[in-house]
CSV table of C-alpha atoms in Angstrom, one decimal:
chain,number,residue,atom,x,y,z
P,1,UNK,CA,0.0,0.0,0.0
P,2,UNK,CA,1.9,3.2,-0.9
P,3,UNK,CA,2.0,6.1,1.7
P,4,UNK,CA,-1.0,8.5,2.4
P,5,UNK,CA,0.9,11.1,1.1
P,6,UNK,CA,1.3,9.3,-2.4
P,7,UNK,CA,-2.6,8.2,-2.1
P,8,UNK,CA,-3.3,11.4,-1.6
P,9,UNK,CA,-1.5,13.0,-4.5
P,10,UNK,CA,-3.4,10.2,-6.5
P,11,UNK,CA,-6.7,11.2,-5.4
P,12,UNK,CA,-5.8,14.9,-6.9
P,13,UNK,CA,-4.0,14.1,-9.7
P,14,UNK,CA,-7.2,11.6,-10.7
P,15,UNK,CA,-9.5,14.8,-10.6
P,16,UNK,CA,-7.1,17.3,-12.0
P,17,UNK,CA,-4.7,15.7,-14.7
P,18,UNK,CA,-1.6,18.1,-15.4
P,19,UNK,CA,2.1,18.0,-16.4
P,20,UNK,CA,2.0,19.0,-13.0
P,21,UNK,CA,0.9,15.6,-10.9
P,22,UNK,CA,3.4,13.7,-13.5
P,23,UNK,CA,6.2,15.6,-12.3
P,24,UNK,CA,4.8,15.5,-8.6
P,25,UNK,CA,4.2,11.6,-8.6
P,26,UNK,CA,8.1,11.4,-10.0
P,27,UNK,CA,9.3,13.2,-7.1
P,28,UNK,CA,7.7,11.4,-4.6
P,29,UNK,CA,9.1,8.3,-5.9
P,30,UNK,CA,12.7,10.1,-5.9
P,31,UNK,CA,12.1,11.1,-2.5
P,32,UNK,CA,11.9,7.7,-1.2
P,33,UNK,CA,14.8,6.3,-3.0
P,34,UNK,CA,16.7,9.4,-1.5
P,35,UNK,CA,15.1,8.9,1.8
P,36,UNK,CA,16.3,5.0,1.9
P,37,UNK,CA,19.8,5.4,0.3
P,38,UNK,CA,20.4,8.3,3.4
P,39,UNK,CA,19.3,5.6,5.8
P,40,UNK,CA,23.2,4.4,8.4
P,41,UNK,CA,22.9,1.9,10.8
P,42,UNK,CA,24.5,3.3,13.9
P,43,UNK,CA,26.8,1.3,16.0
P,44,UNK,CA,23.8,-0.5,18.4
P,45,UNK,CA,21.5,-1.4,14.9
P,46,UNK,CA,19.6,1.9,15.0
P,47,UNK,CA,18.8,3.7,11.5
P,48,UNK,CA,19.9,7.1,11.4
P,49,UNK,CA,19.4,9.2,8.2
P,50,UNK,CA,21.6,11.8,6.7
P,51,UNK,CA,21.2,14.8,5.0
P,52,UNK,CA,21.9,14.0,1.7
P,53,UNK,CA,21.5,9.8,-0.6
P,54,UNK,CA,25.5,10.5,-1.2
P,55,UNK,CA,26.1,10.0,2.3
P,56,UNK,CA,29.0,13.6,1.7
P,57,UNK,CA,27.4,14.5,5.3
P,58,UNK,CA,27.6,11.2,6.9
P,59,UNK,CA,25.4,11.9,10.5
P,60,UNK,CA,21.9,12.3,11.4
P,61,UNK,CA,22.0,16.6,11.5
P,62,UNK,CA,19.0,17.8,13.6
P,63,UNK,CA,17.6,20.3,10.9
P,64,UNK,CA,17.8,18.2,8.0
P,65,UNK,CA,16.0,15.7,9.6
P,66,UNK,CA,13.3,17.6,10.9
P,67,UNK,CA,12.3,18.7,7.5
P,68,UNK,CA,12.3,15.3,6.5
P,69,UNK,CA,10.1,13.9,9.3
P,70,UNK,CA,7.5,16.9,9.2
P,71,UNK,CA,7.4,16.6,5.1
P,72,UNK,CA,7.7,13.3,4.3
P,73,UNK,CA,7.2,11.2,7.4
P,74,UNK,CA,5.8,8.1,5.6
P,75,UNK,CA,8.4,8.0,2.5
P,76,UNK,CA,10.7,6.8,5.1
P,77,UNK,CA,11.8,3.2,4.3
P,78,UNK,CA,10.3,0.8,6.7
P,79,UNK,CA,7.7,3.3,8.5
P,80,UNK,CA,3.9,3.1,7.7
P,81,UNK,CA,0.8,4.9,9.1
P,82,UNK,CA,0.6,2.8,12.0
P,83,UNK,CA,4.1,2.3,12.7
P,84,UNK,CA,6.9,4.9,13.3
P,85,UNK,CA,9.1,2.9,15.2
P,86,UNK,CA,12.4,3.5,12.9
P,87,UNK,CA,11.7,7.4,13.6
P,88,UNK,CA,11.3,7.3,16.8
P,89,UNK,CA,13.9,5.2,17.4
P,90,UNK,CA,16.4,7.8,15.4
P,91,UNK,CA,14.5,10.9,17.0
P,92,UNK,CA,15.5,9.5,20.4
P,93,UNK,CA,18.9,9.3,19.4
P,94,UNK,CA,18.9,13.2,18.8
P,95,UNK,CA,17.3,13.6,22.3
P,96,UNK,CA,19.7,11.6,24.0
P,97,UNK,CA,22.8,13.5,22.4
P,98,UNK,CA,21.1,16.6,24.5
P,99,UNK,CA,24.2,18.2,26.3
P,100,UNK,CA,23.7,18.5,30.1
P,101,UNK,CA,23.6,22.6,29.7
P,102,UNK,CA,21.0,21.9,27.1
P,103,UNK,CA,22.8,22.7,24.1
P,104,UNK,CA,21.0,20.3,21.5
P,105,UNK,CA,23.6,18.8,18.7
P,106,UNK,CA,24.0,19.6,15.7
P,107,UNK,CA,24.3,16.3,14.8
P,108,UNK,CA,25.0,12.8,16.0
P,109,UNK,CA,27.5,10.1,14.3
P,110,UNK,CA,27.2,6.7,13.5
P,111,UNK,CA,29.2,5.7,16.6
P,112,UNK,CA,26.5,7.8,18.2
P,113,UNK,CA,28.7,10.6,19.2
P,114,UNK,CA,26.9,13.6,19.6
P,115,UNK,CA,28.5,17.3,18.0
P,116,UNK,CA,27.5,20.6,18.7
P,117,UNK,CA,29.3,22.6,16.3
P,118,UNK,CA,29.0,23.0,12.9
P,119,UNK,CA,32.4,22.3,10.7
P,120,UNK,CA,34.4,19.4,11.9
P,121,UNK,CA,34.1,17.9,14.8
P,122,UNK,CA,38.2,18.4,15.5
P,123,UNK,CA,37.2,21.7,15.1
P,124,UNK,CA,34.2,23.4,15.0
P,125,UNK,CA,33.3,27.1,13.5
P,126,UNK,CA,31.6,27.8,16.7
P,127,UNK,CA,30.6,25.9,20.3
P,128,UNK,CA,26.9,25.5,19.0
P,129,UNK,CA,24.4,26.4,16.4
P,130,UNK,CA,21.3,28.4,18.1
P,131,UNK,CA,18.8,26.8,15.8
P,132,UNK,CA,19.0,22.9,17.2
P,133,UNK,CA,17.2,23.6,20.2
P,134,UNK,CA,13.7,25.0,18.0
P,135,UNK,CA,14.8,22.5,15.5
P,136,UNK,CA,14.7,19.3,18.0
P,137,UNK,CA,11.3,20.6,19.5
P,138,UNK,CA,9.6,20.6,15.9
P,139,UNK,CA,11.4,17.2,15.1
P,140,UNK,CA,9.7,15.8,17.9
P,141,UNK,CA,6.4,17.3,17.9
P,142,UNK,CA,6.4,16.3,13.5
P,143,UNK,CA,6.4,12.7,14.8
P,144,UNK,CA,3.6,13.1,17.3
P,145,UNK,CA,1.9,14.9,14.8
P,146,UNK,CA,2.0,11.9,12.2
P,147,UNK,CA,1.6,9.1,15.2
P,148,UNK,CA,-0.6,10.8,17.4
P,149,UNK,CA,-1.3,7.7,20.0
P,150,UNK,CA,2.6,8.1,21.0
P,151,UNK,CA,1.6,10.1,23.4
P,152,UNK,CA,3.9,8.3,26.2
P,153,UNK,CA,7.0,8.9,24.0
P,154,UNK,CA,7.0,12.2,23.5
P,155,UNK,CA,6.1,13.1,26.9
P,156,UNK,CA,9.0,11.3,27.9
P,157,UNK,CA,11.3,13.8,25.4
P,158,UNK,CA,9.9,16.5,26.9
P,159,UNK,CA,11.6,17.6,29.5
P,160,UNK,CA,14.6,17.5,27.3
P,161,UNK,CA,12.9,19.0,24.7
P,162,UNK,CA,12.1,21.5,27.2
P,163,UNK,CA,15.8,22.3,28.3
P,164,UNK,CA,17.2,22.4,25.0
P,165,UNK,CA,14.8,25.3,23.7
P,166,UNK,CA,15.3,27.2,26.7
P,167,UNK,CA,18.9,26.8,26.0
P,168,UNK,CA,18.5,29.6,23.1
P,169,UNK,CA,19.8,33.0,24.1
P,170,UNK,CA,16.7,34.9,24.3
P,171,UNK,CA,17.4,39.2,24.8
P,172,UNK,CA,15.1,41.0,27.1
P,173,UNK,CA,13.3,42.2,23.9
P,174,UNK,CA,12.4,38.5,23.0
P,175,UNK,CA,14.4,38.0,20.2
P,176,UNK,CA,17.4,35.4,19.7
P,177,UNK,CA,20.6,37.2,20.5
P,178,UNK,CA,23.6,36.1,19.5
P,179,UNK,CA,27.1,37.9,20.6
P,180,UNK,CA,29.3,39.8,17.7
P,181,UNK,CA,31.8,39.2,19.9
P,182,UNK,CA,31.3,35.4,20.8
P,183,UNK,CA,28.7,34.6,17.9
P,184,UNK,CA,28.1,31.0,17.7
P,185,UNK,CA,26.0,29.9,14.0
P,186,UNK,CA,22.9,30.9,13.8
P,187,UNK,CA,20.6,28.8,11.4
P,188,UNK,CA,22.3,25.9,9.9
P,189,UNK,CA,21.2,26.4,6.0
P,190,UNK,CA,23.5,30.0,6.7
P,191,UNK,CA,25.8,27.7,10.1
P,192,UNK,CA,29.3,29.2,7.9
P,193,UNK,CA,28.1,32.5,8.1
P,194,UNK,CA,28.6,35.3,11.3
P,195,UNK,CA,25.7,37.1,12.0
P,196,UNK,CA,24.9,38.7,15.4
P,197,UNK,CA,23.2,40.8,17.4
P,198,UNK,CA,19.2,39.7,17.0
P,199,UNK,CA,18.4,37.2,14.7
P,200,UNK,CA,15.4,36.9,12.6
P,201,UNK,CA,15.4,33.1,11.1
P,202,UNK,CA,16.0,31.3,14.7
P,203,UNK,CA,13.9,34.1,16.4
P,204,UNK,CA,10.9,33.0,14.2
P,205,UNK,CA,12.0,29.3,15.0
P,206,UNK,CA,11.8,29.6,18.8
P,207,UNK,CA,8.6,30.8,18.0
P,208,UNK,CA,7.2,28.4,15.8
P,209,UNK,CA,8.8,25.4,18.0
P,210,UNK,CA,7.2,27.0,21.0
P,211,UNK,CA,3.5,27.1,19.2
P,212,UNK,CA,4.1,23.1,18.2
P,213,UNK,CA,5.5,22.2,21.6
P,214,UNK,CA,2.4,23.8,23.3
P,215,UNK,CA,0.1,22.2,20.8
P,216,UNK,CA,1.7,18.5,21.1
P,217,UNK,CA,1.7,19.2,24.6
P,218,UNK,CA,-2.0,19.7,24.9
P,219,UNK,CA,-2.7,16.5,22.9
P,220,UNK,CA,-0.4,14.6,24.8
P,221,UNK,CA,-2.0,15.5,27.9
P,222,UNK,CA,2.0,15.6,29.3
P,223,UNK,CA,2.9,16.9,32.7
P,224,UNK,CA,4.1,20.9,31.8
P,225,UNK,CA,4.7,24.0,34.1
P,226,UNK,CA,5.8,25.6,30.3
P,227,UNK,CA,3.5,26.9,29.0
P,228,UNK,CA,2.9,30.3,30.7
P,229,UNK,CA,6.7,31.0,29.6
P,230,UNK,CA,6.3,29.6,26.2
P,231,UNK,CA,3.2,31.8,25.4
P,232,UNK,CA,4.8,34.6,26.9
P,233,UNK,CA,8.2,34.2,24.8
P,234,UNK,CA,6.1,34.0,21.1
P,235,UNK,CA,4.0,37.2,22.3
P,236,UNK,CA,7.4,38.7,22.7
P,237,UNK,CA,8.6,37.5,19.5
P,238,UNK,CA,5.6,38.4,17.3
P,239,UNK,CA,5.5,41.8,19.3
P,240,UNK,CA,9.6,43.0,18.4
P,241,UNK,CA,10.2,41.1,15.0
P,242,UNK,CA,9.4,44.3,13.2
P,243,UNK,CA,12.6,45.6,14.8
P,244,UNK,CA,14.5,43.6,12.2
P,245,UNK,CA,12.6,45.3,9.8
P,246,UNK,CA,14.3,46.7,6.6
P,247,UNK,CA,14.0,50.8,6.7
P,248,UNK,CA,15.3,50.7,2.9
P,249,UNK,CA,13.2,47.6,1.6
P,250,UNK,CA,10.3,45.3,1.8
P,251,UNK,CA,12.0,42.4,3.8
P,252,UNK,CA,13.0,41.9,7.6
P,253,UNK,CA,16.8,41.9,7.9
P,254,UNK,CA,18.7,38.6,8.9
P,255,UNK,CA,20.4,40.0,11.5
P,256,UNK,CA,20.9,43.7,13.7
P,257,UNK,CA,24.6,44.1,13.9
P,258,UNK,CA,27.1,41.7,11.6
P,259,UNK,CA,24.8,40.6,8.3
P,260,UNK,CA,22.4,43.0,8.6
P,261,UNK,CA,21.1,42.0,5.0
P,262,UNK,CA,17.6,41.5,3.7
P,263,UNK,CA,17.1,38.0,4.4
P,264,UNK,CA,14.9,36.1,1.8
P,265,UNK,CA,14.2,32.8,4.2
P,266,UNK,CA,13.5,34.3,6.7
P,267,UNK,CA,10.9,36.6,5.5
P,268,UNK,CA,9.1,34.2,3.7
P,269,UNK,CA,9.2,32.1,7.3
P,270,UNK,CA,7.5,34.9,8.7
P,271,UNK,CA,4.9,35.5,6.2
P,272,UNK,CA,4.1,31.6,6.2
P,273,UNK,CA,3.3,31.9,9.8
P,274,UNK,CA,1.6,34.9,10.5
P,275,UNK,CA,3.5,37.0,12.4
P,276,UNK,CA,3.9,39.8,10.4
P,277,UNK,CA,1.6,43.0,10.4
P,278,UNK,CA,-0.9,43.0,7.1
P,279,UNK,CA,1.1,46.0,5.5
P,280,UNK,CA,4.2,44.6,5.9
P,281,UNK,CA,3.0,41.1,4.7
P,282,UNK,CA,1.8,42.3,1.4
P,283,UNK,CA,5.2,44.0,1.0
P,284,UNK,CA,6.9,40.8,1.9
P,285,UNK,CA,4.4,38.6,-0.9
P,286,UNK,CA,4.8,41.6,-3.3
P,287,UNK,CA,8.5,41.2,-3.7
P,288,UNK,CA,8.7,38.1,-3.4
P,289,UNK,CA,6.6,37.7,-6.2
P,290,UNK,CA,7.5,40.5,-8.2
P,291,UNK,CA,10.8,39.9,-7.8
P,292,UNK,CA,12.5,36.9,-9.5
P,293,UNK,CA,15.5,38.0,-11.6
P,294,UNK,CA,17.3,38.7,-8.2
P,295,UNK,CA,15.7,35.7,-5.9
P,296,UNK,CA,15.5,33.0,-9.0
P,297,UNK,CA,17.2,30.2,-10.7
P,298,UNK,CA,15.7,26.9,-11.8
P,299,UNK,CA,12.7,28.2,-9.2
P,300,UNK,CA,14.7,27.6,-6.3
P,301,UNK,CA,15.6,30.4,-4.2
P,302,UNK,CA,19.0,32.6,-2.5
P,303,UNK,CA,18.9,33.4,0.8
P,304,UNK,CA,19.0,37.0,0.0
P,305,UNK,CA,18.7,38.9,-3.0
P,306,UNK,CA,21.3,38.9,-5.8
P,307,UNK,CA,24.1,40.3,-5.8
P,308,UNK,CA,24.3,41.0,-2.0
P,309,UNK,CA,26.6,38.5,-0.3
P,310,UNK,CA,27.4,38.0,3.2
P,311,UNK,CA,30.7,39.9,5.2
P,312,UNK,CA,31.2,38.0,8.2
P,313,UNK,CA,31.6,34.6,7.9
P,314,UNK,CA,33.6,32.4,10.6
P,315,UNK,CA,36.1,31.2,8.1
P,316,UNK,CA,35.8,33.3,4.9
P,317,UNK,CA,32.8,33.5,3.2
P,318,UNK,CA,32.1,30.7,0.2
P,319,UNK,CA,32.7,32.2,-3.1
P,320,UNK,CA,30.2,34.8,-4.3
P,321,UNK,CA,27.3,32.6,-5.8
P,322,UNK,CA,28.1,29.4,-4.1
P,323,UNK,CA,26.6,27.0,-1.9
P,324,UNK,CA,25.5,29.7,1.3
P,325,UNK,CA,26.7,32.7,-0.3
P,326,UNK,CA,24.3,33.3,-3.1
P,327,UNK,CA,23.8,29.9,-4.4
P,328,UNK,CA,19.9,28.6,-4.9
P,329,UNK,CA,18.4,26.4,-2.8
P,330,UNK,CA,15.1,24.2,-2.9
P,331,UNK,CA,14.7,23.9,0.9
P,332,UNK,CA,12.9,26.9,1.5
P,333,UNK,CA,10.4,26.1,-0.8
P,334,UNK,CA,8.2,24.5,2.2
P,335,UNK,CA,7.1,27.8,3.7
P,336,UNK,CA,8.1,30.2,0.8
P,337,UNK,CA,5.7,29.0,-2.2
P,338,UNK,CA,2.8,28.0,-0.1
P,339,UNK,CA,3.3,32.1,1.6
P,340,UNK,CA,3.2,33.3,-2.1
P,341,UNK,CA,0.0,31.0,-2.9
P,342,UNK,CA,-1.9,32.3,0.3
P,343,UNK,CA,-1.5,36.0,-0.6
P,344,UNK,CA,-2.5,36.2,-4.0
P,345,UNK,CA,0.3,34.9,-5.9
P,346,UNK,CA,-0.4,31.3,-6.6
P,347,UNK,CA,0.2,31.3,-10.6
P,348,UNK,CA,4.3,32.3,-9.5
P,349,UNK,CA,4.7,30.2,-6.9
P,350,UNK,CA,3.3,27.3,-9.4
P,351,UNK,CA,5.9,28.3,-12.0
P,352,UNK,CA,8.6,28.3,-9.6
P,353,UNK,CA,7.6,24.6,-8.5
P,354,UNK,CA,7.6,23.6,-12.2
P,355,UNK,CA,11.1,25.1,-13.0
P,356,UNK,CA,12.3,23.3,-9.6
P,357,UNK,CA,10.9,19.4,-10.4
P,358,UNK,CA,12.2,20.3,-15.0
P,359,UNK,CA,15.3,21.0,-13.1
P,360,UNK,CA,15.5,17.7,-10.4
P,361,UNK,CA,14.2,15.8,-13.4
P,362,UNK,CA,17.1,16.8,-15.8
P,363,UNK,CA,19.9,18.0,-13.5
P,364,UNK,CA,19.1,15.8,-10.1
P,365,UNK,CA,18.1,16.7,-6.6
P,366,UNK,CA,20.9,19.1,-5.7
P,367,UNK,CA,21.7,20.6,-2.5
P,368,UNK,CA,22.2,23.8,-4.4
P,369,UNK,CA,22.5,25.3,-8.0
P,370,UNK,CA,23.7,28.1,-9.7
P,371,UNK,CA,24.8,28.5,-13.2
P,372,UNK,CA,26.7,31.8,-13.1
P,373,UNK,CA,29.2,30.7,-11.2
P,374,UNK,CA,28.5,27.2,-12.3
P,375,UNK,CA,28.4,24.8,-8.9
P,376,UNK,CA,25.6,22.4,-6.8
P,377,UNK,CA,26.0,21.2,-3.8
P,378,UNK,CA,25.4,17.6,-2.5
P,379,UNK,CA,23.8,15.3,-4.8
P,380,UNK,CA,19.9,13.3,-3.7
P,381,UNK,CA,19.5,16.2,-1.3
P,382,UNK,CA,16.8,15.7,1.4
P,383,UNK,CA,15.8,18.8,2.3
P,384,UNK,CA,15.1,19.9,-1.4
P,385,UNK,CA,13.2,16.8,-1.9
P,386,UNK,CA,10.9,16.8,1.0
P,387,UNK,CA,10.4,20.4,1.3
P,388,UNK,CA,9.3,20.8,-2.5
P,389,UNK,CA,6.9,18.2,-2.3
P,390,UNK,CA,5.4,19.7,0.9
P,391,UNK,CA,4.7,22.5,-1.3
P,392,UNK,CA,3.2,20.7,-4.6
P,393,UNK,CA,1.3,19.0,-1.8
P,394,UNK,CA,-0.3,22.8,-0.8
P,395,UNK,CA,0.2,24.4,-4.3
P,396,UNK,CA,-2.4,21.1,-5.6
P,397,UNK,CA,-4.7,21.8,-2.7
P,398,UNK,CA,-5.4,25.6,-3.6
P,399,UNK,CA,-5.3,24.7,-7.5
């Protein structure tokens, strides 16, 4: 019996034929060959999955896998709709490599040795990345979402869960704060560059793993003091994002001190999740939309406009155009088409999934493309597999 996901794609594509649902159904069917060929077996028999089917990143990173989990949870090799098992087996893997100050890794080996850093483990760019404690929180409240009646498992994560997102360096403004002096990485799709000061992408992370956490929480019926100080930390964060605002542009700025650039990602993040006020919303969609010859290539998406690069990076920034410094990436299609779709801007976002899935078809899953400089990044990518198909998923639903 194929997935639910695939059924339902079927279902759709039986009522609405199109070039569209051919190139769909392909990609789910590449997404599970990725998702199996990413699949180690750790030194005590678990399955841990890796970011990418050419094993280049060898560990289970916390991030990557999240996206996986919360967009493709049944592609997963030997998972069904009744049985999640292999996940949670591999989630509580990631739990477990929880540091005792509650700094979540970054990722975990196959020996099961836990890093926090991101670079090599001999040595890191930075102590920790601030994004793994949001991004274990929504990796475990994903897998209660898709296995609901494991309520027992996840309220035994929680208290973990609980520490490691409380571990983020939250200002007394309510956004994520990270030192210019000090600065450890900040979201892990940008880990090589420096930003600092307050910090829109994980800011809007803490807030989005605090709404999940007080959701799955309230399903799971868990024993939680939290929740006074999680609904007080979004109200903080939805109340002083506009300080990251742009005063020369439409977009919220990555960052307050070091990389204070307009920060595609991260905007669309906001405007997928509500948290922006109406005016500024439209602005966001507007240029979004309107703005492709400096966000575009093959339909997948820089992390901030063209040709603006980042300054500070911890060990020299990647060549202009490459891989986080201006190369184009699929994995923010998850939030970013389906925010174009919901405010009057379906039509684009639909061409920008169809350039992305003629691209996969003829050039692969990449990690990242660019033509001018010519480069891609890891081959059978996860993240640009799962997170596209979360978003034909939503583009077919408003067709």
């Amino acid at each position: 019996m194929p997935p639910l996901s695939a059924l339902f794609l079927l279902l759709l594509c039986t009522a609405h034929a199109s070039a569209l649902c051919t190139n769909v159904d392909w990609l789910t069917n590449a997404t599970m060959g990725i998702l199996a060929k990413c699949a180690i077996t750790a030194k005590d028999g678990t399955l841990l999955f890796t970011p990418d089917a050419s094993l280049s990143y060898g560990a289970q990173w916390t991030r990557d896998f999240y996206y996986a989990v919360n967009y493709a949870p049944l592609l997963f090799p030997n998972v069904t709709a009744t049985s999640g098992t292999v996940l949670q087996k591999a989630i509580s893997v990631q739990v477990g490599g929880v540091r005792a100050d509650g700094c979540a890794p970054d990722r975990v080996q196959g020996d099961l040795t836990p890093v926090y850093g991101p670079g090599p483990a001999s040595s890191p760019m930075a102590d920790h990345a601030w994004d793994n404690g949001p991004f274990l929180a929504l990796l475990a409240t994903s897998y209660l979402k898709t296995w609901p009646n494991d309520k027992s498992t996840f309220c035994s994560w929680l208290p973990t869960l609980d520490k490691a997102l409380r571990f983020t360096n939250i200002s007394s403004i309510g956004l994520v704060y990270n030192n210019p002096a000090a600065p450890n990485c900040t979201y892990g799709f940008t880990d090589t560059v420096a930003k600092s000061g307050h910090l829109l992408f994980t800011s809007i992370l803490v807030y989005q793993a605090a709404e999940e956490l007080l959701t799955a929480v309230q399903h799971a019926q868990c024993p939680f003091s939290g929740s006074a100080f999680y609904q007080n930390v979004m109200a903080n964060i939805k109340a002083n994002i506009m300080t990251l605002k742009d005063p020369n542009g439409a977009l919220l700025l990555a960052a307050s001190e070091d990389d204070a650039e307009p920060d595609v990602w991260g905007s669309a993040l906001a405007l997928h999740l509500n948290i922006l006020p109406a005016s500024v919303a439209q602005g966001v969609a507007d240029y979004l939309a309107l703005n492709t010859a400096v966000l575009y290539q093959e339909g997948q998406v820089r992390s901030l406009p063209s040709p603006k690069t980042w300054s500070r990076c911890f060990s020299g920034c990647p060549a202009p155009g490459t891989y986080q410094n201006g190369g184009f990436w699929a994995t923010p299609h998850a939030w970013l088409l389906p925010a174009l779709a919901n405010n009057g801007y379906h039509t684009v976002a639909a061409n920008l999934l169809n350039q992305t899935l003629s691209n996969f078809q003829t050039q692969g899953v990449m990690e990242w493309v660019n033509t001018q400089p010519a480069g891609s990044g890891a081959r059978g990518y996860v993240a640009s597999a799962t997170n596209t198909l979360a978003a034909a998923h939503v583009l077919r639903r408003k067709s």
